[in-house]
Tab-separated table of C-alpha atoms in Angstrom:
chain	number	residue	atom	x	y	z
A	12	UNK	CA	26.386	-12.049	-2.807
A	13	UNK	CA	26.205	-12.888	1.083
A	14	UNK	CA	23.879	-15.514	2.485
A	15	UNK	CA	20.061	-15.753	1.463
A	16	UNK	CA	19.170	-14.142	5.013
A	17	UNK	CA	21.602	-10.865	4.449
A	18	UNK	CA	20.612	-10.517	1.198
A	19	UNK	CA	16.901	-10.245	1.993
A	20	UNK	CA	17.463	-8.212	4.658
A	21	UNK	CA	20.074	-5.499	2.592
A	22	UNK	CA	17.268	-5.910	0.227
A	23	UNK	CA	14.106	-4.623	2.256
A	24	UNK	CA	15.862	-2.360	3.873
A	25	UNK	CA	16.117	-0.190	1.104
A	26	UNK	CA	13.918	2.387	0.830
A	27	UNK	CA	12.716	2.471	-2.839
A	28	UNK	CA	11.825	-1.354	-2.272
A	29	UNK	CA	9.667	-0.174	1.273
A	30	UNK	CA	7.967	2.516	-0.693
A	31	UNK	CA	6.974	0.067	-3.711
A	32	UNK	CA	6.285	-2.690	-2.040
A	33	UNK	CA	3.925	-0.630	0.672
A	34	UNK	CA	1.823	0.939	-2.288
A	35	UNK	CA	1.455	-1.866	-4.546
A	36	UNK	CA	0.090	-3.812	-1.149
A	37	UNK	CA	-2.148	-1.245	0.218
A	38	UNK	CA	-6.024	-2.677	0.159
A	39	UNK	CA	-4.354	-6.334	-0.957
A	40	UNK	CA	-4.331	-9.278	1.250
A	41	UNK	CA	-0.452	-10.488	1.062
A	42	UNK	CA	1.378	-13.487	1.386
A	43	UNK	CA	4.830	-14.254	2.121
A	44	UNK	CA	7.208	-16.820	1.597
A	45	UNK	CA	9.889	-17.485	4.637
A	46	UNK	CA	12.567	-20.205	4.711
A	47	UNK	CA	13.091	-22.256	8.170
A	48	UNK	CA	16.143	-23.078	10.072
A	49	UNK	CA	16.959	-25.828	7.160
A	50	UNK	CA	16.505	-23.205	4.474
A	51	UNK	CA	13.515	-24.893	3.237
A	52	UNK	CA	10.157	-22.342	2.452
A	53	UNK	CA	7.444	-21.958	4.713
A	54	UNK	CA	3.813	-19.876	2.852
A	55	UNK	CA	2.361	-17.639	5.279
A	56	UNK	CA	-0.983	-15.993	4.550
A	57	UNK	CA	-1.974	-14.997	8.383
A	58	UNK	CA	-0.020	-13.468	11.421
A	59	UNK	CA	-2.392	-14.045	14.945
A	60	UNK	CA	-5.030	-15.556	12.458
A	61	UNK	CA	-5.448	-12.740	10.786
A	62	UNK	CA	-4.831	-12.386	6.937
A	63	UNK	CA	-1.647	-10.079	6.519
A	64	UNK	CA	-1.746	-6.637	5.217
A	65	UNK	CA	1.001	-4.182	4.660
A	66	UNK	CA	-0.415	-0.627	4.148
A	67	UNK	CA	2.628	1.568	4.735
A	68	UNK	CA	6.426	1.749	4.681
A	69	UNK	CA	6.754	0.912	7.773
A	70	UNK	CA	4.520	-2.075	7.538
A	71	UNK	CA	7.557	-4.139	6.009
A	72	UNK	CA	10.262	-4.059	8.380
A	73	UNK	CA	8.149	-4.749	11.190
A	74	UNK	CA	6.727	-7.598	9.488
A	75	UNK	CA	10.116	-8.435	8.367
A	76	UNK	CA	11.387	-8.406	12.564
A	77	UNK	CA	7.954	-10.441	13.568
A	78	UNK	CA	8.857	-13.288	11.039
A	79	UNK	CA	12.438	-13.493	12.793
A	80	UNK	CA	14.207	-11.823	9.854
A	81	UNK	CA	13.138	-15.020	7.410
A	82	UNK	CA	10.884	-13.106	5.241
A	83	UNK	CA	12.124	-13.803	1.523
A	84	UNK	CA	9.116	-13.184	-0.925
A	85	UNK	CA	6.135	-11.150	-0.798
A	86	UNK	CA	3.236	-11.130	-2.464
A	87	UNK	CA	-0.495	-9.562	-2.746
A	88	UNK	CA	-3.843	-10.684	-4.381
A	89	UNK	CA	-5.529	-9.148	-7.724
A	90	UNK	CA	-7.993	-8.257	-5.738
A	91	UNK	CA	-8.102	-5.647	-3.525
A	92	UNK	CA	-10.786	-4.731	-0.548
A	93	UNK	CA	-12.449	-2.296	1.025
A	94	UNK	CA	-11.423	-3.479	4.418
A	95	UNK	CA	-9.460	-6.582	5.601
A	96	UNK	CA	-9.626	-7.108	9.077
A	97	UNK	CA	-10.652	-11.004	9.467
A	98	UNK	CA	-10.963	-13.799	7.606
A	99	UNK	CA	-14.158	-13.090	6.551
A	100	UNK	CA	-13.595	-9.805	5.085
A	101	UNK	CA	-10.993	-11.916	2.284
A	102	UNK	CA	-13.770	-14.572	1.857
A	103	UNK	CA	-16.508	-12.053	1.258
A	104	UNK	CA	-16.798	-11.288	-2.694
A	105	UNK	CA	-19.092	-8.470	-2.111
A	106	UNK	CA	-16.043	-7.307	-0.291
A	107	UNK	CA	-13.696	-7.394	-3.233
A	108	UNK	CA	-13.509	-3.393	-4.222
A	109	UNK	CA	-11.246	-3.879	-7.142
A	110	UNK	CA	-9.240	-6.602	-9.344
A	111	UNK	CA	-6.374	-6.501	-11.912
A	112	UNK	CA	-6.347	-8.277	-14.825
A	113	UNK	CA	-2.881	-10.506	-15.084
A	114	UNK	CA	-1.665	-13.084	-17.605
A	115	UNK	CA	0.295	-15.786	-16.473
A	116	UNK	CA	3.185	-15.943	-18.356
A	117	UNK	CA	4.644	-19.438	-17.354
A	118	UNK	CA	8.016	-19.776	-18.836
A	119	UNK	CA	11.755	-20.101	-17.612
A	120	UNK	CA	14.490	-17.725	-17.351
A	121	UNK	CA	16.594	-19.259	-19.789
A	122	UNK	CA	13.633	-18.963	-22.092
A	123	UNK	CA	13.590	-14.937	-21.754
A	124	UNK	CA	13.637	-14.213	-25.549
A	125	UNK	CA	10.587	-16.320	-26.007
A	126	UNK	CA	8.662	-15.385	-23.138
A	127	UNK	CA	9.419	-11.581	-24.564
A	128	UNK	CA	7.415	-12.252	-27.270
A	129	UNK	CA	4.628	-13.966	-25.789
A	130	UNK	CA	3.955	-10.816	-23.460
A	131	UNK	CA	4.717	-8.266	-26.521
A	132	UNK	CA	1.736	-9.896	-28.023
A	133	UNK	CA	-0.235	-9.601	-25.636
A	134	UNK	CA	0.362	-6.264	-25.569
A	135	UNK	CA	-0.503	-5.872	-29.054
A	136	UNK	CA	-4.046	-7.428	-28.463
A	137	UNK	CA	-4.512	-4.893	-25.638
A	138	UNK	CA	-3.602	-2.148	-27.897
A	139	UNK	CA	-6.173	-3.246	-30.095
A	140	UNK	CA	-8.440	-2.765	-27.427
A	141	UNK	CA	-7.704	0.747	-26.611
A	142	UNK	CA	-5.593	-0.116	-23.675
A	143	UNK	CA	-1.949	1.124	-23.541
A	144	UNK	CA	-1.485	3.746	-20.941
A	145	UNK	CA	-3.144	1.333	-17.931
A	146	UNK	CA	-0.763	-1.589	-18.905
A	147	UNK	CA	2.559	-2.668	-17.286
A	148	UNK	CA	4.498	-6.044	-16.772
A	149	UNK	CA	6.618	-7.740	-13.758
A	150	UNK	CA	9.391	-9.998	-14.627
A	151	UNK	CA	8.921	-12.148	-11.641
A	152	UNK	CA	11.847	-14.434	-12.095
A	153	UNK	CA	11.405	-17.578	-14.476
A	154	UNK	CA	8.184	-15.831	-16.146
A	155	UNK	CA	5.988	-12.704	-16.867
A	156	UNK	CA	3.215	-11.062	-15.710
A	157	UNK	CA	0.776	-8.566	-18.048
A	158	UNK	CA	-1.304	-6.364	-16.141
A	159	UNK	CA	-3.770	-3.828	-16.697
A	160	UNK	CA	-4.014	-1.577	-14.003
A	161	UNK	CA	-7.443	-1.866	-11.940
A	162	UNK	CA	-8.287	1.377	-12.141
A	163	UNK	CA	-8.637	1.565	-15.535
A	164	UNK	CA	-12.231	-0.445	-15.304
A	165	UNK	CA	-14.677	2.555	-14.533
A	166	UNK	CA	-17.108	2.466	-11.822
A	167	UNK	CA	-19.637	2.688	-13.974
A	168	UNK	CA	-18.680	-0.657	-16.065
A	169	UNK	CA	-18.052	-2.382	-11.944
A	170	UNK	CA	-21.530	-1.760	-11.581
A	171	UNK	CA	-22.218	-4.359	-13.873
A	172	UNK	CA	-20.847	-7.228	-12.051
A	173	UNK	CA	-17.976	-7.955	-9.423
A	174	UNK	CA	-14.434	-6.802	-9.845
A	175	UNK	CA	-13.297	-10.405	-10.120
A	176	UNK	CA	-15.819	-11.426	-12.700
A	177	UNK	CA	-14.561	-8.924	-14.857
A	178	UNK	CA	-11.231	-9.207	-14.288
A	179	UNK	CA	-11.394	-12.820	-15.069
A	180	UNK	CA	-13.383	-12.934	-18.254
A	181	UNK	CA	-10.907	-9.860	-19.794
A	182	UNK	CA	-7.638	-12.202	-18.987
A	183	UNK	CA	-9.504	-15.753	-20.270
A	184	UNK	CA	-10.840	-13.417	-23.603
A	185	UNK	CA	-7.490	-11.931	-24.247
A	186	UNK	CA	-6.093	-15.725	-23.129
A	187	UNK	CA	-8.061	-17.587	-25.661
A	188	UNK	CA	-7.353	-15.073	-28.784
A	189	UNK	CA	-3.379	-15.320	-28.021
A	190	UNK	CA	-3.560	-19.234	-28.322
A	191	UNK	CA	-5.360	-19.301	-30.978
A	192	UNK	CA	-2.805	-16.657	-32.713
A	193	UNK	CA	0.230	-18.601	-31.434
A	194	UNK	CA	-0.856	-22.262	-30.566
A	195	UNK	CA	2.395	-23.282	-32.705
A	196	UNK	CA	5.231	-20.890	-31.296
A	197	UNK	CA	3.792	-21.431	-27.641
A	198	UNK	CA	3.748	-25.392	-27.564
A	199	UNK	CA	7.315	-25.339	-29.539
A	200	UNK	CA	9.212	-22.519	-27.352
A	201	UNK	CA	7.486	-24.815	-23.883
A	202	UNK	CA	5.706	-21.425	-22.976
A	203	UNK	CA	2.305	-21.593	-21.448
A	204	UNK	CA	-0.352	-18.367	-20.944
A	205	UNK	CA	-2.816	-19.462	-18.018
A	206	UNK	CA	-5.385	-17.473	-16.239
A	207	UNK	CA	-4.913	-17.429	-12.786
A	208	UNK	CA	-7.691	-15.219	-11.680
A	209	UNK	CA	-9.643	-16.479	-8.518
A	210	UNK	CA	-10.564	-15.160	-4.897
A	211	UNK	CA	-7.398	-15.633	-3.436
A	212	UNK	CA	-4.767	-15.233	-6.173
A	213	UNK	CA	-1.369	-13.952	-4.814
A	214	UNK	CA	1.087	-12.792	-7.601
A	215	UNK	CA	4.580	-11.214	-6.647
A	216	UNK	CA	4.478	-7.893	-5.865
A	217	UNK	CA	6.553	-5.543	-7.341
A	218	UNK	CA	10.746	-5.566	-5.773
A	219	UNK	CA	10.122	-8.945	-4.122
A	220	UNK	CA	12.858	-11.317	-4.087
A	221	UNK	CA	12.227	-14.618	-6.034
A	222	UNK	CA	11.498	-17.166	-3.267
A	223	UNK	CA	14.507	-19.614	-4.781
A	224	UNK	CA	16.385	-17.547	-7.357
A	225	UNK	CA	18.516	-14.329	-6.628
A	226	UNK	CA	16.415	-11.691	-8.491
A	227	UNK	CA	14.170	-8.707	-7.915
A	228	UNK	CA	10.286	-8.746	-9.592
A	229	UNK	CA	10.777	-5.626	-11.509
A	230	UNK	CA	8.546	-3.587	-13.373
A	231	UNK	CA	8.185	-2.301	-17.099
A	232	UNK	CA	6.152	-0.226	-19.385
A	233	UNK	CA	5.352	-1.591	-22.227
A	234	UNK	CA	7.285	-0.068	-24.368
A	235	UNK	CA	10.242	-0.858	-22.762
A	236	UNK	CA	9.959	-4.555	-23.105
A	237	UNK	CA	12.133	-4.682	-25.997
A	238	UNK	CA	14.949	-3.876	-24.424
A	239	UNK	CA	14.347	-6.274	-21.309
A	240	UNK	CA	17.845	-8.195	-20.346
A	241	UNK	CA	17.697	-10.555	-17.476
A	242	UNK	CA	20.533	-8.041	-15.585
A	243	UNK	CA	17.437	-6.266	-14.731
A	244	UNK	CA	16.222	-8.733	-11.846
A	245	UNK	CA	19.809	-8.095	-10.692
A	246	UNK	CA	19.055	-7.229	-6.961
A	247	UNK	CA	22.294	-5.643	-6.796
A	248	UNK	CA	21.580	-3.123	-9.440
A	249	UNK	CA	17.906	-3.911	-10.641
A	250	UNK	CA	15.928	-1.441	-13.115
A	251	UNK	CA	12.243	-1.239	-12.273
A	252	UNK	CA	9.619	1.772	-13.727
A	253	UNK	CA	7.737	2.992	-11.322
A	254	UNK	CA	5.386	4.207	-13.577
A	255	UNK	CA	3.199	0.895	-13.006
A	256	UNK	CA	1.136	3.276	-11.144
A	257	UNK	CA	-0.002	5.103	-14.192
A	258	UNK	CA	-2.964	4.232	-15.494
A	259	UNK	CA	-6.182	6.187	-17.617
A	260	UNK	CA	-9.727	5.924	-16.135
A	261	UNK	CA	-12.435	3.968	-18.120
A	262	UNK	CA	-9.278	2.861	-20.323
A	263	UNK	CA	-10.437	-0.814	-20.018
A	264	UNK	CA	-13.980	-0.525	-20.149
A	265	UNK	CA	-15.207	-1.683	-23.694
A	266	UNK	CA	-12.873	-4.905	-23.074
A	267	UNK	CA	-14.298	-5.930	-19.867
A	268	UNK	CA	-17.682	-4.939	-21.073
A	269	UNK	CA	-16.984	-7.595	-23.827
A	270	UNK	CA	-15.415	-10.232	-22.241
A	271	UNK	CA	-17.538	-10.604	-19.529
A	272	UNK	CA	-20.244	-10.989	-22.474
A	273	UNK	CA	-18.842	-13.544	-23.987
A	274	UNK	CA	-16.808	-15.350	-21.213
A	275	UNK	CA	-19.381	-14.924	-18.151
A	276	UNK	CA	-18.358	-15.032	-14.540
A	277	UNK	CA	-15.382	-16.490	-12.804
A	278	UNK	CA	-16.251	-20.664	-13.072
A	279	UNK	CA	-16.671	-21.120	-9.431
A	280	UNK	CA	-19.681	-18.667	-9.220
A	281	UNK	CA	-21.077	-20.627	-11.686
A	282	UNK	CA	-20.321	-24.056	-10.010
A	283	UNK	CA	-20.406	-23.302	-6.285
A	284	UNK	CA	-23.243	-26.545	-5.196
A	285	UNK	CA	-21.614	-29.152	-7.444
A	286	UNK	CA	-17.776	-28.566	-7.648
A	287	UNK	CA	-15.308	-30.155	-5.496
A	288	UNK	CA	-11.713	-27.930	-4.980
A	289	UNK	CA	-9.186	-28.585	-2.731
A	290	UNK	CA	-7.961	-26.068	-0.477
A	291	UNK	CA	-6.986	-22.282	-1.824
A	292	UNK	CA	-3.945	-22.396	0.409
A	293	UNK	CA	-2.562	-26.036	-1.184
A	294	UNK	CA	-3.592	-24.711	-4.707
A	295	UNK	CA	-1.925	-21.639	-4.409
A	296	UNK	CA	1.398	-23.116	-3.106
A	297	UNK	CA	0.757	-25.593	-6.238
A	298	UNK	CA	1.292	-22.700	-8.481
A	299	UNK	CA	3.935	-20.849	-6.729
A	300	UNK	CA	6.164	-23.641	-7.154
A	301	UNK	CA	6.355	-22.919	-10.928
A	302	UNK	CA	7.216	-19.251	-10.566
């Protein structure tokens, strides 16, 4: 492999990369990881103080020349909006449009096996659920991520609360049930299922580069997790389903319905007068450090 710089750019020049990238982005905010003159990595959420979008192929390698060809990772929100155009549009939940469920698999690479299991049960618990044509993983580089595709919520069940409300209580319902199932194999195999679901929630997006490792977020269908080998993330020959996009409508209804019954809203809805956070930008670097 050649230096970090030529492989990103090899890498995001190819087209298959453009096109996934582009779609899986499209109505997300993004964010971006870029390393400075010492190689070190610099977050970007905004370009001209405006929250960063990319909305079509050629979106990417013009934002790719405009951050001085030092653009490494890229990433989008669960949620997605009906317009982003200021910063007020991505602080505005009424705004919010749509919002995909995703576990947090938080794991290492060496730990693959493990982590393997951890999503296929997950999996299983969706199944039991009626979902299984809406759901697809990324293999973002040390970890996992489960999602259900956000389309599969009706619009009928999103007229029962917000998108991220929903979202939330399915993945901290589903969350809860899987620890309880496997408090033993998670706390020995140093494996840890969190739900990240908030406003501003970036998680890779789907042919990014890892930020520090040499590997491609790929994605899977479910069924093909068994066979998942680590030469996957290969960026030099990386196997990814495109089929992500799949997904059936209303597929996901009786489990958000449920959750959000039992669960409630996100916790900062809930909270807003009384709690004390720090910034989103300093907590969402936090966690990016242990992708």
């Amino acid at each position: 492999m050649g230096s970090p710089h030529s492989i990103a750019r090899e890498h995001y020049s190819n087209i298959e990369v453009k096109r996934e990238i582009a779609e899986f982005c499209k109505g997300r905010w993004v964010a971006v990881h870029c390393t400075d003159e010492g190689g070190g990595l610099i977050f970007r959420r905004y370009l001209a103080e405006r929250p960063l979008v990319i909305e079509k192929v050629e979106d990417l390698p013009a934002l790719f020349e405009r951050l001085g060809g030092r653009l490494r990772s890229i990433y989008a929100t669960a949620n997605k909006y009906r317009v982003i155009k200021d910063i007020g549009d991505v602080s505005d939940p009424e705004n919010i449009s749509l919002c995909t469920p995703t576990w947090d698999i938080d794991s290492t690479l060496s730990n693959w096996r493990e982590t393997v299991r951890v999503a296929g049960r997950i999996i299983k618990i969706l199944e039991g659920e009626g979902i299984r044509e809406s759901v697809y993983l990324k293999w973002s580089g040390n970890g996992c991520h489960v999602h259900i595709h956000e389309e599969a919520i009706s619009g009928e069940t999103l007229k029962r609360a917000n998108p991220l409300d929903l979202a939330y209580a399915m993945v901290e319902y589903v969350r809860r049930r899987l620890e309880a199932e496997m408090v033993e194999e998670l706390a020995s195999w140093g494996v840890r299922v969190e739900n990240k679901i908030d406003p501003g929630r970036v998680f890779t997006c789907p042919l990014s580069l890892h930020r520090t490792l040499d590997v491609v977020c790929v994605c899977m269908k479910p069924q093909e997790l068994d066979e998942f080998s680590p030469e996957w993330i290969n960026p030099e020959k990386f196997r990814h389903n495109m089929d992500w996009r799949n997904f059936k409508k209303g597929e996901a209804d009786k489990l958000a319905l449920k959750a959000f019954e039992m669960i409630g809203s996100y916790p900062i809805y809930r909270r807003r007068r009384t709690r004390k956070t720090r910034k989103l930008d300093e907590q969402i670097i936090e966690w990016l450090k242990k992708e």
